[in-house]
Amino acid sequence: MRILFVAITLCSVLLIGQATPVEDHVSYSGVQVWTITISSPEERHGLSKMISHYGLEVWKEARSNNPKTDLLVPVQYQKELGLKLMEANINYVIKINDLQAVIDNENLHTKASSSNTRSAHNMDWTSYHRLGDIYGYMSYLNATYPGLVSLINIGSSYEKRPLYVLRISNSSCNATKPAIWIDGGIHAREWISPAVTSYIIQQLVEVQANAKLLLNVDWYIMPVMNPDGYEFTHVSNRMWRKTRSLSSLSSCRGVDPNRNFGYKWGGLGTSTNPCSDIYKGTKAFSEPETLLTSNFILGKAKQIKLYLTIHSYGQAALVPWGYDVAYPSDYADMLALAKSAASTFRKYKFSVGNSAALYYPAAGGSDDWAKSVGIKYSYTFELADSGTYGFLLPSSDILPVAQDFFPALDVFATKIATLKV
Ligand code: 0X9
Ligand code: ZN
């Protein structure tokens, strides 16, 4: 009896220990995604009042050429908000009935990393992978193709994860050819971005038919710029967007890395509230992720002629400036190249245009910063989809999205090859 009592006491101590992790797993059970269509400035005003009244999380804002807003509606507000929208004559549809169910179905084909101990890496493009698999694949390529690939550790994230850039080049000398930079995973929850960016790496390094893309151009590819946020979306909160830095002002964590770059920092479409998803941080480049990445790019700014950052969702190629509806003097060149790249897409149709006009003004973005330091061609690509699953694109869509995107790189490489370093 006494032994049993001790055993029960011990068990409960262990259980209590397990049940109080620092930050719990966030469940989205019953949370819905509504798409709301506004048809007048009055309706827009009414909707933004409702959003702030209920503190709703917006996935996508209505913009000039697209009057639709996607937002998350927790169970407790669904009835009341539905009535309010009906009273205000605002149209809405329930896009996702139970967000947690979609999250649970998103990545069904994941194989346990350890189940594949005999192969050299765990990467594939039929499931979304943890950071360890993506980094494991980059190390594998580095070891397997020493003449083609170099793995560059540019420093550490806030939580001390390495920040890796892969250089792909068939020339032994540094910086003789013009180069293309591609990054993914600035926003943690946009899983299709590291998936497509790592697919691009695979195609450039491992597919002989793509060797022509390396003839006149070097590539710098960083598939996960925000590794702390990315891991957090896998283990705790699937909808996390920001970095994971602690704030001295608040118990809310993280900075929006795409509001933290040092051009027009703190302007339109940014927040001073550490709890906001578009929090700009305490200063430009307050985050190690943005600071180290920007310093690396600056060190190669003469060589890098194209800056490409991969996000989701919305199927759009966004051309700077994004801090406001404003146009660089060579905007026509920038637009023409983006259009010709996007014209290669067969399955997913993209809109191409000025970032602030097509989406919304948002200052401190990486694309604007890259343009501001003299990289002539700088773009944000927002991959699929256009709103059905939003950030929760099923893993069976990775290959179709990646394969549709890849041919655009031929257009980019052809153009960049003509530019002098
Ligand atoms: O808001 C953003 O950071 C980007 N959209 S996302 O849905 N992936 O979050 C768009 C950024 C466009 N670029 C700038 N505004 N500079
Ligand atoms: Zn994004």
Coordinates of C-alpha atoms and ligand atoms in Angstrom, one line a residue:
M1 CA 0.0 0.0 0.0
R2 CA 2.8 2.4 1.0
I3 CA 4.7 1.5 -2.2
L4 CA 1.6 2.1 -4.2
F5 CA 1.1 5.5 -2.6
V6 CA 4.8 6.5 -3.3
A7 CA 4.4 5.4 -6.9
I8 CA 1.2 7.5 -7.4
T9 CA 2.8 10.5 -5.8
L10 CA 5.9 10.2 -8.0
C11 CA 3.7 9.8 -11.1
S12 CA 1.7 12.9 -10.3
V13 CA 4.8 14.9 -9.8
L14 CA 6.1 13.8 -13.2
L15 CA 2.7 14.4 -14.8
I16 CA 2.5 17.9 -13.3
G17 CA 6.0 18.5 -14.6
Q18 CA 5.0 17.6 -18.1
A19 CA 1.7 19.5 -18.1
T20 CA 3.2 22.9 -17.5
P21 CA 5.5 23.6 -20.5
V22 CA 6.6 27.2 -20.9
E23 CA 4.3 27.7 -23.9
D24 CA 1.6 25.3 -24.6
H25 CA 0.5 23.8 -27.8
V26 CA -2.1 26.1 -29.3
S27 CA -5.3 24.5 -30.5
Y28 CA -7.4 26.0 -33.3
S29 CA -10.3 23.7 -32.7
G30 CA -13.6 25.3 -33.8
V31 CA -11.8 28.4 -35.1
Q32 CA -13.1 29.4 -38.5
V33 CA -11.7 31.4 -41.4
W34 CA -14.1 33.8 -42.9
T35 CA -13.7 35.6 -46.2
I36 CA -15.5 38.9 -46.1
T37 CA -16.2 41.0 -49.2
I38 CA -16.5 44.7 -48.8
S39 CA -18.1 46.9 -51.4
S40 CA -17.8 50.4 -50.1
P41 CA -15.5 52.6 -47.9
E42 CA -18.3 52.5 -45.3
E43 CA -18.3 48.7 -45.2
R44 CA -14.5 48.8 -45.0
H45 CA -14.7 51.1 -42.0
G46 CA -17.4 49.0 -40.4
L47 CA -15.4 45.9 -40.8
S48 CA -12.2 47.3 -39.4
K49 CA -14.2 48.4 -36.3
M50 CA -15.5 44.9 -35.8
I51 CA -12.0 43.5 -36.3
S52 CA -10.6 45.7 -33.6
H53 CA -13.6 45.3 -31.3
Y54 CA -13.2 41.5 -31.3
G55 CA -9.4 41.6 -31.6
L56 CA -9.6 39.3 -34.7
E57 CA -6.5 38.0 -36.5
V58 CA -6.4 39.0 -40.1
W59 CA -4.8 36.6 -42.6
K60 CA -5.2 38.8 -45.6
E61 CA -6.4 42.4 -45.9
A62 CA -8.8 43.7 -48.5
R63 CA -6.9 45.8 -51.0
S64 CA -7.6 48.0 -54.0
N65 CA -7.9 45.2 -56.6
N66 CA -9.3 42.6 -54.2
P67 CA -12.1 43.5 -51.8
K68 CA -11.7 40.3 -49.8
T69 CA -10.5 40.0 -46.2
D70 CA -9.6 36.6 -44.7
L71 CA -9.9 36.5 -40.9
L72 CA -9.9 34.0 -38.0
V73 CA -13.1 33.9 -36.0
P74 CA -13.0 32.1 -32.7
V75 CA -16.0 30.1 -31.6
Q76 CA -17.3 32.6 -29.1
Y77 CA -17.7 35.4 -31.6
Q78 CA -19.0 33.5 -34.6
K79 CA -22.8 34.0 -33.9
E80 CA -22.5 37.6 -32.9
L81 CA -20.2 38.6 -35.7
G82 CA -22.4 36.9 -38.3
L83 CA -25.4 38.9 -37.1
K84 CA -23.4 42.1 -37.1
L85 CA -22.2 41.5 -40.7
M86 CA -25.7 40.6 -41.8
E87 CA -27.1 43.8 -40.2
A88 CA -24.4 45.8 -42.0
N89 CA -25.2 44.1 -45.3
I90 CA -21.6 42.8 -45.6
N91 CA -21.2 39.5 -47.4
Y92 CA -19.1 36.8 -45.9
V93 CA -18.5 33.1 -46.5
I94 CA -17.0 30.5 -44.1
K95 CA -13.8 29.4 -45.9
I96 CA -12.6 27.0 -43.3
N97 CA -15.0 25.5 -40.8
D98 CA -12.5 24.1 -38.3
L99 CA -9.0 25.4 -38.6
Q100 CA -7.6 22.6 -36.4
A101 CA -9.0 20.0 -38.7
V102 CA -7.2 21.6 -41.7
I103 CA -4.0 21.8 -39.6
D104 CA -4.3 18.1 -38.8
N105 CA -4.7 17.2 -42.4
E106 CA -2.0 19.5 -43.8
N107 CA 1.0 17.3 -43.4
L108 CA -0.3 13.7 -43.4
H109 CA 2.6 12.2 -45.2
T110 CA 5.3 13.1 -42.8
K111 CA 7.7 10.2 -42.2
A112 CA 9.4 10.1 -38.9
S113 CA 13.0 11.4 -39.3
S114 CA 14.4 8.4 -37.6
S115 CA 12.5 5.9 -39.9
N116 CA 14.9 6.7 -42.7
T117 CA 18.2 6.2 -41.0
R118 CA 19.7 4.4 -44.0
S119 CA 19.4 7.3 -46.4
A120 CA 21.8 10.2 -46.4
H121 CA 19.1 12.7 -45.8
N122 CA 15.4 12.9 -44.9
M123 CA 14.2 15.5 -47.4
D124 CA 11.4 15.1 -49.8
W125 CA 8.8 17.4 -51.3
T126 CA 5.7 15.4 -50.5
S127 CA 5.6 16.6 -46.9
Y128 CA 6.6 19.6 -44.9
H129 CA 9.8 19.1 -42.9
R130 CA 11.3 20.2 -39.7
L131 CA 14.3 22.5 -39.7
G132 CA 16.7 19.6 -38.9
D133 CA 15.7 17.8 -42.1
I134 CA 16.2 20.9 -44.2
Y135 CA 19.5 21.7 -42.6
G136 CA 20.5 18.0 -42.8
Y137 CA 19.8 18.1 -46.6
M138 CA 21.9 21.3 -46.9
S139 CA 24.8 19.5 -45.1
Y140 CA 24.4 16.5 -47.3
L141 CA 24.7 18.6 -50.4
N142 CA 27.7 20.3 -49.1
A143 CA 29.4 17.0 -48.4
T144 CA 28.3 15.4 -51.6
Y145 CA 28.9 18.2 -54.2
P146 CA 32.0 20.0 -52.8
G147 CA 32.8 21.6 -56.2
L148 CA 29.4 23.1 -56.5
V149 CA 28.0 23.8 -53.1
S150 CA 29.2 25.6 -50.0
L151 CA 27.3 25.8 -46.8
I152 CA 27.7 29.2 -45.2
N153 CA 26.9 29.7 -41.5
I154 CA 26.2 33.4 -41.2
G155 CA 25.6 33.4 -37.5
S156 CA 22.8 32.4 -35.0
S157 CA 19.2 33.2 -34.5
Y158 CA 17.8 34.6 -31.3
E159 CA 17.4 31.1 -29.9
K160 CA 20.9 30.2 -31.2
R161 CA 20.0 28.1 -34.2
P162 CA 22.4 28.4 -37.1
L163 CA 21.4 30.6 -40.0
Y164 CA 22.5 28.8 -43.2
V165 CA 23.0 30.1 -46.7
L166 CA 23.8 27.7 -49.5
R167 CA 26.1 29.0 -52.2
I168 CA 25.7 27.2 -55.5
S169 CA 28.3 28.0 -58.1
N170 CA 30.3 26.1 -60.6
S171 CA 33.2 28.6 -60.5
S172 CA 35.9 28.3 -58.0
C173 CA 36.5 32.0 -57.7
N174 CA 34.2 34.1 -55.6
A175 CA 32.1 36.9 -57.0
T176 CA 33.1 36.8 -60.6
K177 CA 29.6 36.1 -62.0
P178 CA 26.4 38.0 -61.2
A179 CA 24.4 36.3 -58.5
I180 CA 20.8 35.6 -57.5
W181 CA 19.7 35.6 -53.9
I182 CA 16.6 33.7 -52.8
D183 CA 15.3 33.5 -49.3
G184 CA 12.4 31.7 -47.7
G185 CA 10.8 31.3 -44.3
I186 CA 10.9 35.0 -43.2
H187 CA 7.4 34.4 -41.9
A188 CA 7.3 31.2 -39.8
R189 CA 3.8 30.0 -40.8
E190 CA 4.3 30.2 -44.5
W191 CA 5.5 26.6 -44.8
I192 CA 5.2 26.4 -48.6
S193 CA 8.1 28.9 -48.7
P194 CA 10.9 26.8 -47.2
A195 CA 9.5 23.8 -49.1
V196 CA 9.7 25.6 -52.5
T197 CA 13.1 27.2 -51.7
S198 CA 14.6 23.9 -50.7
Y199 CA 13.1 22.4 -53.9
I200 CA 14.9 25.1 -55.9
I201 CA 18.2 24.0 -54.2
Q202 CA 17.5 20.4 -55.1
Q203 CA 16.8 21.2 -58.7
L204 CA 19.9 23.4 -59.1
V205 CA 22.3 21.0 -57.5
E206 CA 21.0 17.6 -58.2
V207 CA 19.3 17.8 -61.6
Q208 CA 21.8 17.7 -64.5
A209 CA 19.3 19.2 -66.9
N210 CA 19.3 22.4 -64.9
A211 CA 23.1 22.8 -65.1
K212 CA 22.6 25.6 -67.7
L213 CA 21.2 27.8 -64.9
L214 CA 24.6 27.8 -63.3
L215 CA 26.6 28.6 -66.4
N216 CA 26.6 32.4 -66.0
V217 CA 25.0 33.0 -62.6
D218 CA 25.9 32.1 -59.0
W219 CA 23.1 31.4 -56.4
Y220 CA 22.8 32.2 -52.8
I221 CA 19.8 30.5 -51.2
M222 CA 18.6 30.7 -47.6
P223 CA 15.6 28.5 -47.2
V224 CA 14.7 29.4 -43.6
M225 CA 15.6 33.0 -42.5
N226 CA 13.5 32.7 -39.3
P227 CA 14.3 29.2 -38.0
D228 CA 13.1 29.9 -34.4
G229 CA 9.6 30.9 -35.7
Y230 CA 9.6 28.0 -38.1
E231 CA 10.3 25.4 -35.3
F232 CA 7.7 27.1 -33.1
T233 CA 5.0 26.6 -35.8
H234 CA 5.9 22.9 -35.8
V235 CA 5.8 22.3 -32.1
S236 CA 3.5 25.0 -30.5
N237 CA 1.5 27.3 -32.6
R238 CA 1.0 26.6 -36.3
M239 CA -0.1 30.2 -37.0
W240 CA 3.0 31.9 -35.6
R241 CA 4.5 34.5 -38.0
K242 CA 7.3 36.4 -36.2
T243 CA 10.7 35.8 -34.7
R244 CA 10.8 34.5 -31.1
S245 CA 12.8 37.3 -29.4
L246 CA 11.8 38.3 -25.9
S247 CA 10.6 41.9 -25.4
S248 CA 11.5 44.1 -22.4
L249 CA 8.2 46.0 -22.9
S250 CA 5.8 43.1 -22.9
S251 CA 5.2 39.4 -22.3
C252 CA 4.4 39.1 -26.0
R253 CA 7.3 37.6 -28.0
G254 CA 8.6 38.2 -31.5
V255 CA 9.1 40.8 -34.2
D256 CA 7.8 40.7 -37.7
P257 CA 11.1 40.2 -39.6
N258 CA 9.4 41.8 -42.7
R259 CA 8.9 45.0 -40.8
N260 CA 12.4 45.0 -39.3
F261 CA 14.6 45.8 -42.3
G262 CA 16.3 49.2 -42.3
Y263 CA 14.6 51.1 -45.1
K264 CA 11.6 53.4 -44.1
W265 CA 11.6 51.3 -40.9
G266 CA 8.5 52.1 -38.8
G267 CA 6.4 53.6 -41.6
L268 CA 3.0 52.6 -42.8
G269 CA 1.6 49.1 -42.1
T270 CA 3.8 48.5 -39.0
S271 CA 3.0 48.4 -35.3
T272 CA 4.7 49.5 -32.1
N273 CA 2.8 46.9 -30.1
P274 CA 4.9 43.9 -29.3
C275 CA 1.8 41.7 -29.3
S276 CA 1.0 42.6 -32.9
D277 CA 1.8 40.3 -35.8
I278 CA 3.3 43.3 -37.6
Y279 CA 5.4 44.6 -34.7
K280 CA 8.4 46.4 -36.1
G281 CA 10.8 45.8 -33.2
T282 CA 12.7 48.3 -31.0
K283 CA 14.9 49.5 -33.9
A284 CA 15.7 48.5 -37.5
F285 CA 17.6 45.2 -37.5
S286 CA 16.9 44.6 -33.9
E287 CA 16.6 40.9 -34.8
P288 CA 19.7 38.8 -35.3
E289 CA 18.0 37.1 -38.3
T290 CA 17.5 40.3 -40.2
L291 CA 20.8 41.9 -39.1
L292 CA 22.9 38.9 -40.1
T293 CA 21.1 38.3 -43.4
S294 CA 21.3 41.9 -44.4
N295 CA 25.0 42.1 -43.5
F296 CA 25.7 39.0 -45.6
I297 CA 23.8 40.4 -48.6
L298 CA 25.6 43.8 -48.1
G299 CA 28.9 42.0 -48.3
K300 CA 27.9 40.7 -51.7
A301 CA 25.8 43.7 -52.9
K302 CA 27.9 44.2 -56.0
Q303 CA 27.5 40.7 -57.1
I304 CA 23.8 40.1 -56.2
K305 CA 21.7 41.5 -59.0
L306 CA 18.4 39.9 -58.1
Y307 CA 16.8 39.6 -54.6
L308 CA 13.9 37.2 -54.4
T309 CA 12.0 36.5 -51.2
I310 CA 9.4 33.8 -51.1
H311 CA 6.2 34.2 -49.0
S312 CA 2.7 33.0 -49.1
Y313 CA -0.2 33.4 -49.8
G314 CA -2.1 35.2 -52.6
Q315 CA -0.3 34.3 -55.9
A316 CA 1.3 37.7 -56.5
A317 CA 4.6 39.0 -57.6
L318 CA 5.1 42.2 -55.6
V319 CA 7.4 44.9 -57.0
P320 CA 8.8 47.7 -54.7
W321 CA 8.2 50.0 -53.3
G322 CA 6.1 48.4 -50.6
Y323 CA 6.4 51.1 -47.9
D324 CA 3.9 53.2 -49.8
V325 CA 2.4 53.4 -53.3
A326 CA 5.6 54.7 -54.8
Y327 CA 7.8 53.7 -57.7
P328 CA 11.5 53.5 -58.2
S329 CA 12.8 55.3 -61.2
D330 CA 13.5 52.0 -63.0
Y331 CA 10.2 50.5 -62.0
A332 CA 9.4 49.7 -65.7
D333 CA 12.4 47.4 -66.0
M334 CA 11.5 45.7 -62.7
L335 CA 7.9 45.2 -63.7
A336 CA 8.8 43.8 -67.1
L337 CA 11.1 41.2 -65.7
A338 CA 8.5 40.1 -63.0
K339 CA 5.9 39.9 -65.7
S340 CA 8.0 37.8 -68.0
A341 CA 9.0 35.5 -65.1
A342 CA 5.3 35.1 -64.0
S343 CA 4.3 34.4 -67.6
T344 CA 6.0 31.0 -67.2
F345 CA 3.5 29.9 -64.6
R346 CA 0.9 27.4 -66.0
K347 CA -1.1 26.1 -63.1
Y348 CA -1.2 29.1 -60.7
K349 CA -2.0 32.5 -62.1
F350 CA -0.2 35.4 -60.5
S351 CA -1.0 39.1 -60.3
V352 CA 2.1 41.3 -60.9
G353 CA 2.3 44.9 -59.7
N354 CA 3.4 47.5 -57.2
S355 CA 3.5 45.9 -53.8
A356 CA 1.7 48.6 -51.8
A357 CA -1.0 49.0 -54.5
L358 CA -1.6 45.3 -55.0
Y359 CA -1.3 44.3 -51.3
Y360 CA -1.0 47.1 -48.8
P361 CA 1.6 49.6 -47.7
A362 CA 4.0 47.9 -45.3
A363 CA 7.4 49.5 -44.4
G364 CA 10.6 47.7 -43.3
G365 CA 10.3 44.8 -45.8
S366 CA 13.3 42.9 -47.0
D367 CA 12.5 43.6 -50.6
D368 CA 12.5 47.4 -50.2
W369 CA 15.7 47.2 -48.2
A370 CA 17.4 45.1 -50.9
K371 CA 16.3 47.6 -53.6
S372 CA 17.5 50.5 -51.4
V373 CA 21.0 49.1 -51.2
G374 CA 21.3 49.0 -55.0
I375 CA 20.1 45.5 -56.0
K376 CA 18.3 46.5 -59.1
Y377 CA 15.8 43.6 -59.3
S378 CA 14.0 42.9 -56.0
Y379 CA 10.7 41.0 -55.6
T380 CA 8.5 39.4 -53.1
F381 CA 6.7 36.3 -54.5
E382 CA 3.5 35.3 -52.6
L383 CA 3.0 31.7 -53.6
A384 CA -0.2 29.7 -53.7
D385 CA -2.9 29.5 -52.9
S386 CA -5.4 32.3 -53.4
G387 CA -7.3 31.7 -50.2
T388 CA -8.8 28.2 -50.0
Y389 CA -6.3 26.9 -47.6
G390 CA -4.2 30.1 -47.1
F391 CA -1.2 29.3 -45.0
L392 CA -2.3 25.7 -44.6
L393 CA -1.7 24.4 -48.1
P394 CA -1.8 20.6 -48.0
S395 CA 1.6 19.0 -48.5
S396 CA 0.3 17.2 -51.7
D397 CA 0.5 20.7 -53.2
I398 CA 4.2 21.3 -52.6
L399 CA 5.4 19.6 -55.8
P400 CA 2.8 21.2 -58.1
V401 CA 3.5 24.7 -56.6
A402 CA 7.3 24.2 -56.8
Q403 CA 7.3 22.7 -60.3
D404 CA 5.2 25.5 -61.6
F405 CA 7.5 28.1 -60.0
F406 CA 10.9 26.7 -61.0
P407 CA 10.8 27.7 -64.8
A408 CA 10.6 31.4 -63.8
L409 CA 14.2 31.0 -62.6
D410 CA 15.3 30.5 -66.1
V411 CA 13.9 33.9 -67.1
F412 CA 15.6 35.5 -64.1
A413 CA 18.9 33.8 -64.7
T414 CA 18.9 34.7 -68.4
K415 CA 18.4 38.4 -67.5
I416 CA 20.8 38.5 -64.6
A417 CA 23.5 36.9 -66.7
T418 CA 23.6 40.0 -68.9
L419 CA 24.5 42.3 -66.0
K420 CA 28.0 43.2 -65.2
V421 CA 29.5 42.6 -61.7
Ligands
0X9_1 O1 3.0 41.7 -45.3 C1 4.0 41.2 -45.7 O2 5.1 41.2 -45.0 C2 4.0 40.4 -47.0 N1 2.8 39.6 -47.1 S1 2.6 38.3 -46.2 O3 1.2 37.8 -46.3 N2 3.5 37.1 -46.7 O4 2.9 38.6 -44.8 C3 4.1 41.4 -48.1 C4 5.4 42.2 -48.1 C5 5.5 43.1 -49.3 N3 6.7 43.9 -49.3 C6 6.7 45.1 -48.6 N4 5.6 45.7 -48.2 N5 7.8 45.7 -48.5
ZN2 ZN 5.1 36.5 -45.5

